[in-house]
CSV table of C-alpha atoms in Angstrom, one decimal:
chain,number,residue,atom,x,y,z
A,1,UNK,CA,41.4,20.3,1.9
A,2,UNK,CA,39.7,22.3,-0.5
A,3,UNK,CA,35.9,21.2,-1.8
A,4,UNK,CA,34.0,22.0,-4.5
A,5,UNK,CA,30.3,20.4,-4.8
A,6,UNK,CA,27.8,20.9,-7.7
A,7,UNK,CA,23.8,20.6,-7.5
A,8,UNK,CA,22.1,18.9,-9.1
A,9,UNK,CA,24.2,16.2,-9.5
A,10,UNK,CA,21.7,14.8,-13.0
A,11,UNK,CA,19.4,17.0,-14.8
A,12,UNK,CA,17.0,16.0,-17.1
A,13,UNK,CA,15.3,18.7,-19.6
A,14,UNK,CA,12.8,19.5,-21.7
A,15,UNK,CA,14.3,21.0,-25.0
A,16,UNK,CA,13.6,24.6,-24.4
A,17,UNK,CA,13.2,24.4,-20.9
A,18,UNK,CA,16.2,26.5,-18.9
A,19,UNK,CA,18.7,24.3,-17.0
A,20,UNK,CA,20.3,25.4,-13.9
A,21,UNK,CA,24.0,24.2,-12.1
A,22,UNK,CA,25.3,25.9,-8.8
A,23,UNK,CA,29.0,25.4,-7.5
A,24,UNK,CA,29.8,25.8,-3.7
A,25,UNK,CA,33.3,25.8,-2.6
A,26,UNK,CA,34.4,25.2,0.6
A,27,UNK,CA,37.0,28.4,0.7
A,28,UNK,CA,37.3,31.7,-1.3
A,29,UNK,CA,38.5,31.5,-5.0
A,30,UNK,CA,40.5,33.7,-6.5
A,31,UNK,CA,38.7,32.8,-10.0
A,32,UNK,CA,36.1,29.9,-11.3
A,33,UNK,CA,36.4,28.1,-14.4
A,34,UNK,CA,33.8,26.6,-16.2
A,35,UNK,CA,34.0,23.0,-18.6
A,36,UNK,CA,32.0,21.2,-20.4
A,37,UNK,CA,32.4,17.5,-21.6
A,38,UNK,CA,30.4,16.0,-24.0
A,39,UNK,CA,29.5,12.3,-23.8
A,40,UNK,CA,32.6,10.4,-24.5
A,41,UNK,CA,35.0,13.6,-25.2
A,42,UNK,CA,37.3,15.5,-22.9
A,43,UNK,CA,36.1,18.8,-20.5
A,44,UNK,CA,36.7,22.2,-22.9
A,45,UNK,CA,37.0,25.5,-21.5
A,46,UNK,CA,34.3,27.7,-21.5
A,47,UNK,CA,34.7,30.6,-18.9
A,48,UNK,CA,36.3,32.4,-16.7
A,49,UNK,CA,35.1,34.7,-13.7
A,50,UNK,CA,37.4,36.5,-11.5
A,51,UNK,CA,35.9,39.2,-10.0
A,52,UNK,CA,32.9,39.4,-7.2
A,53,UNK,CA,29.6,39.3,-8.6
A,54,UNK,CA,31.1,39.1,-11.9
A,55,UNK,CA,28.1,38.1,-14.9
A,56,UNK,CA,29.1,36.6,-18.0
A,57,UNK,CA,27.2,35.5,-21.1
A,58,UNK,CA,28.3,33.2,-23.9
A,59,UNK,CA,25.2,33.5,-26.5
A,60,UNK,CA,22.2,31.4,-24.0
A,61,UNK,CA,24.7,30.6,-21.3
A,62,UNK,CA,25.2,33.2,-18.5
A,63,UNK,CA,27.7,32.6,-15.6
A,64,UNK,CA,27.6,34.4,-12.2
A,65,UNK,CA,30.2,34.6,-9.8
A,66,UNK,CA,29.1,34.7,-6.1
A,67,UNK,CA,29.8,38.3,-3.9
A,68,UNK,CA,31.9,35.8,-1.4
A,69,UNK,CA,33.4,34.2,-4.2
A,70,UNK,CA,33.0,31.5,-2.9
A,71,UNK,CA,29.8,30.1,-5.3
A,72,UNK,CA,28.9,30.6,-8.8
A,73,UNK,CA,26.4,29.2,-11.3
A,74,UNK,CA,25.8,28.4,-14.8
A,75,UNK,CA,22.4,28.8,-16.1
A,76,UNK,CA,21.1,27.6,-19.5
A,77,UNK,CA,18.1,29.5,-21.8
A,78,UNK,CA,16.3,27.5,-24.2
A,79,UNK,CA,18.4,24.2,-24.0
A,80,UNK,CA,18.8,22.7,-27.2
A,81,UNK,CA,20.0,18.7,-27.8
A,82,UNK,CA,23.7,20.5,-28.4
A,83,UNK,CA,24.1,21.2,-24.7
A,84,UNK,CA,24.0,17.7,-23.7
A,85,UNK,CA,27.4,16.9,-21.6
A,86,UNK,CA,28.5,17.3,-18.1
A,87,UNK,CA,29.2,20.8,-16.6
A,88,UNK,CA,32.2,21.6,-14.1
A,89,UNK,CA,33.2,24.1,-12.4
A,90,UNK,CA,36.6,24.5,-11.3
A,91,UNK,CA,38.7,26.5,-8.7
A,92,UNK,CA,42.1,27.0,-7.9
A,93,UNK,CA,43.5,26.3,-4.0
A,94,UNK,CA,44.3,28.8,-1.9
A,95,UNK,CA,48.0,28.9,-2.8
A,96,UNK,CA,47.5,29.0,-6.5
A,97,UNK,CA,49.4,25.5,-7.4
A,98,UNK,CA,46.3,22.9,-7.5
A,99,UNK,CA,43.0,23.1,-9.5
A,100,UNK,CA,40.0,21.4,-8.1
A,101,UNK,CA,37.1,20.7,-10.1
A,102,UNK,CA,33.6,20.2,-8.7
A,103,UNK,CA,32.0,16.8,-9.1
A,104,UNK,CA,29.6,18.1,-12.2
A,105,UNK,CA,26.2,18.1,-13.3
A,106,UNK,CA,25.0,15.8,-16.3
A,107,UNK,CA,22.3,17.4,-18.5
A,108,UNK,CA,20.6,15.1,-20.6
A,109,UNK,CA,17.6,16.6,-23.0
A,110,UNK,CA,14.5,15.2,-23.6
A,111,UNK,CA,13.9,16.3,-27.6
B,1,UNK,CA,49.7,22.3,-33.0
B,2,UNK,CA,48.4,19.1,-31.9
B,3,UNK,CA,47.5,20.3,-28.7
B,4,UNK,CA,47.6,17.9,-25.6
B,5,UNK,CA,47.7,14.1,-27.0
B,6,UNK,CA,47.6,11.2,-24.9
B,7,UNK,CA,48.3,7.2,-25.5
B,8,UNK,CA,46.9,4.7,-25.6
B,9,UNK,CA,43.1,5.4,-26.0
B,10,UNK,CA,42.1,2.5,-24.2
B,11,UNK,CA,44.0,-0.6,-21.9
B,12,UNK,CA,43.1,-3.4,-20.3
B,13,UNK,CA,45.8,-4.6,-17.5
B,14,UNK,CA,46.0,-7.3,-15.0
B,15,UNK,CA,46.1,-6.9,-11.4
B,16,UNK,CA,50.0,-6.4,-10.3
B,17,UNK,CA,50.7,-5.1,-13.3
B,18,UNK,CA,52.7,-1.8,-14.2
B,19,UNK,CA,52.1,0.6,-17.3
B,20,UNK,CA,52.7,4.0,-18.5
B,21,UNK,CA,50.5,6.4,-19.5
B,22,UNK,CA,52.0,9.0,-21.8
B,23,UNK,CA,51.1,12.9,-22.4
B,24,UNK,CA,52.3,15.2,-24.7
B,25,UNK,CA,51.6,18.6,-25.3
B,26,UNK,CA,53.1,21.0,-28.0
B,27,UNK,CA,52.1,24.6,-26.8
B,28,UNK,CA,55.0,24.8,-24.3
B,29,UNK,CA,52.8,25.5,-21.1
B,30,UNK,CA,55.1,25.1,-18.1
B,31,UNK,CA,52.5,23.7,-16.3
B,32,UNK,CA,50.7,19.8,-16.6
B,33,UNK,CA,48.6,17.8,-15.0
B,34,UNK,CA,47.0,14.3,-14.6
B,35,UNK,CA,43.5,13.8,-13.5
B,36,UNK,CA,41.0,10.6,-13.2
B,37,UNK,CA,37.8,10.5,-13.9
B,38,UNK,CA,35.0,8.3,-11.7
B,39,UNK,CA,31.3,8.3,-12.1
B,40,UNK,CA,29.8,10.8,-9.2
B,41,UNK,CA,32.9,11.8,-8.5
B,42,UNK,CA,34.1,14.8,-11.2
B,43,UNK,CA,37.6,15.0,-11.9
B,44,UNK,CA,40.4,14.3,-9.0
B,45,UNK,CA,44.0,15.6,-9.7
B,46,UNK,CA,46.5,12.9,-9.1
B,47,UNK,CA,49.7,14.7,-10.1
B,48,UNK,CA,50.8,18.3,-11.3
B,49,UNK,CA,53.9,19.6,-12.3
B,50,UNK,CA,54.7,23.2,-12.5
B,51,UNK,CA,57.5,23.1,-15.2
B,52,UNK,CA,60.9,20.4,-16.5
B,53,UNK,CA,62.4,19.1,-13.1
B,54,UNK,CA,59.5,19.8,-10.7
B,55,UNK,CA,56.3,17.7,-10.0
B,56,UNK,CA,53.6,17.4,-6.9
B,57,UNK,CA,50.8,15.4,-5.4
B,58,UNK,CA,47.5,16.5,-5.7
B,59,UNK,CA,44.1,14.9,-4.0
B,60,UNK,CA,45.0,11.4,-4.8
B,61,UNK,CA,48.6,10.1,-5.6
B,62,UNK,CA,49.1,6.9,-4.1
B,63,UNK,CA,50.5,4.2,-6.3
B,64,UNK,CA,51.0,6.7,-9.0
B,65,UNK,CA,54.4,8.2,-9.8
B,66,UNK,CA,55.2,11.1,-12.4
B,67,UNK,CA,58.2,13.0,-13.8
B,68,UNK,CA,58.6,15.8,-15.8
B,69,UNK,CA,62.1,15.6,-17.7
B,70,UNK,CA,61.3,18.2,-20.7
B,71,UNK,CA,58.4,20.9,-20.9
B,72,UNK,CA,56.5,18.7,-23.5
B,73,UNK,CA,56.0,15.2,-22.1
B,74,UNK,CA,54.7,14.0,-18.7
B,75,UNK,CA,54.0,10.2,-18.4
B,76,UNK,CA,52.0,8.5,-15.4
B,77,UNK,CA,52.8,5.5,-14.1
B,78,UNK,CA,50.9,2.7,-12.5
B,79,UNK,CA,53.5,1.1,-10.1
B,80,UNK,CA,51.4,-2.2,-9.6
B,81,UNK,CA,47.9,-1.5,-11.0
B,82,UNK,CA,44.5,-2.8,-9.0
B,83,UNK,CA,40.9,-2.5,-10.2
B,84,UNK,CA,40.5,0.6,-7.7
B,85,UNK,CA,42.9,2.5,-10.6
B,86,UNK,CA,40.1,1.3,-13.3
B,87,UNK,CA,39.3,4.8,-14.2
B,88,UNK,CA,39.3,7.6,-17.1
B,89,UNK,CA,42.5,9.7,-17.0
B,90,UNK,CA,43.1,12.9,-18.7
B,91,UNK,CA,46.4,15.2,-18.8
B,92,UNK,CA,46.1,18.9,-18.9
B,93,UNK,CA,48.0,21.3,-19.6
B,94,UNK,CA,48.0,25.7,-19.2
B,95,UNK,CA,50.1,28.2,-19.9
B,96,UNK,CA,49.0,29.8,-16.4
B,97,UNK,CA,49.0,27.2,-14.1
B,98,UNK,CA,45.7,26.6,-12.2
B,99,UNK,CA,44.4,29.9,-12.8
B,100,UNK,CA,44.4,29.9,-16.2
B,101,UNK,CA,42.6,27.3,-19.3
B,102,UNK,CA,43.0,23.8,-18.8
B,103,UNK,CA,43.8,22.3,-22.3
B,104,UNK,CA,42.5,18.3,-21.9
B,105,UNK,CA,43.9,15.6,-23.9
B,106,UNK,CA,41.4,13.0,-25.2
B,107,UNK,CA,42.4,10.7,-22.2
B,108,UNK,CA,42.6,7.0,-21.8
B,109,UNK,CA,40.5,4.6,-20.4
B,110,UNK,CA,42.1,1.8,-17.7
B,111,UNK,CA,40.5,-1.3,-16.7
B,112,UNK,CA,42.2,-3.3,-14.7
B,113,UNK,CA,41.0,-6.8,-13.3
């Protein structure tokens, strides 16, 4: 079936240092989705990318969508102690019915 | 709107025994899903349901069952829990199915011994 891993599993920052997550799925995805859950809560939406090579940016957060659509990333400027939590990213199977989420990367800052 | 609410918070269970889990969501989004939550291991879907009357088995169903009588409510049930269901579960629900937002409750956390 259908994988989706995420690198690096655990990142620890610096505050102000960039933080980088990469998602690799196993097929082609006809959109990623990105959540984030802070410590104790419940994932939140953040994204959405649909289109090859697509590049979105949410304020210090830009998300890239892989030509193959197959991979995408989230990348971090300038962390700051508020971006704690885990990121996932998240793909639908081929036929559209089932999302899978990848297994996330934990970002803890060091203030 | 409440949005997706979930109960209990938290329960402890014994080994054999059988529970329900109950989700609720007040958006009327056709479709729901359940989801546990392991450390390492991200979020695995369970159970899904694409609207009243119809429900499926995602990555890992066994000794869970679901239905999915009205558009607002789908419960999950442990048939006979075991401490390999100790877990975090969360219920989702979109108004697009997989390809759109995934609205999480605040889920509940299962220990079983």
């Amino acid at each position: 079936g259908q994988q989706v891993m995420q690198i690096p599993q655990y990142q620890h920052v610096q505050e102000g240092e960039d933080f980088t997550t990469y998602c690799n799925s196993s097929t082609t995805l006809s959109n990623i989705q990105w959540y984030k859950q802070r410590p104790g809560g419940h994932p939140v939406f953040l994204i959405q990318l649909v289109k090859s090579g697509e590049v979105k940016k949410q304020k210090r957060l830009t998300f890239q969508f892989g030509e193959a659509k197959k991979n995408s990333s989230l990348h971090i400027t300038a962390t700051q102690t508020t971006d704690v939590g885990t990121y996932f990213c998240a793909g639908p199977n081929f036929g559209n019915e089932k999302l899978t989420f990848g297994t996330g990367t934990r970002l803890t800052i060091i203030p | 709107n409440a949005g997706v609410t979930q109960t209990p918070k938290f329960q402890v269970l014994k080994t054999g025994q059988s529970m329900t889990l109950q989700c609720a969501q007040d958006m009327n989004h056709e479709y729901m899903s359940w989801y546990r939550q392991d450390p390492g291991m991200g979020l695995r879907l369970i159970h899904y349901s694409v609207g009243a009357g119809i429900t499926d088995q995602g990555e890992v169903p066994n000794g869970y069952n679901v239905s999915r009588s009205t558009t607002e409510d789908f419960p999950l049930r442990l048939l006979s829990a075991a401490p390999s269901q100790t877990s975090v579960y969360f219920c989702a629900s979109s108004a697009g199915g997989p390809l759109n937002e995934q609205y999480f409750g605040p889920g509940t956390r299962l220990t079983v011994t």
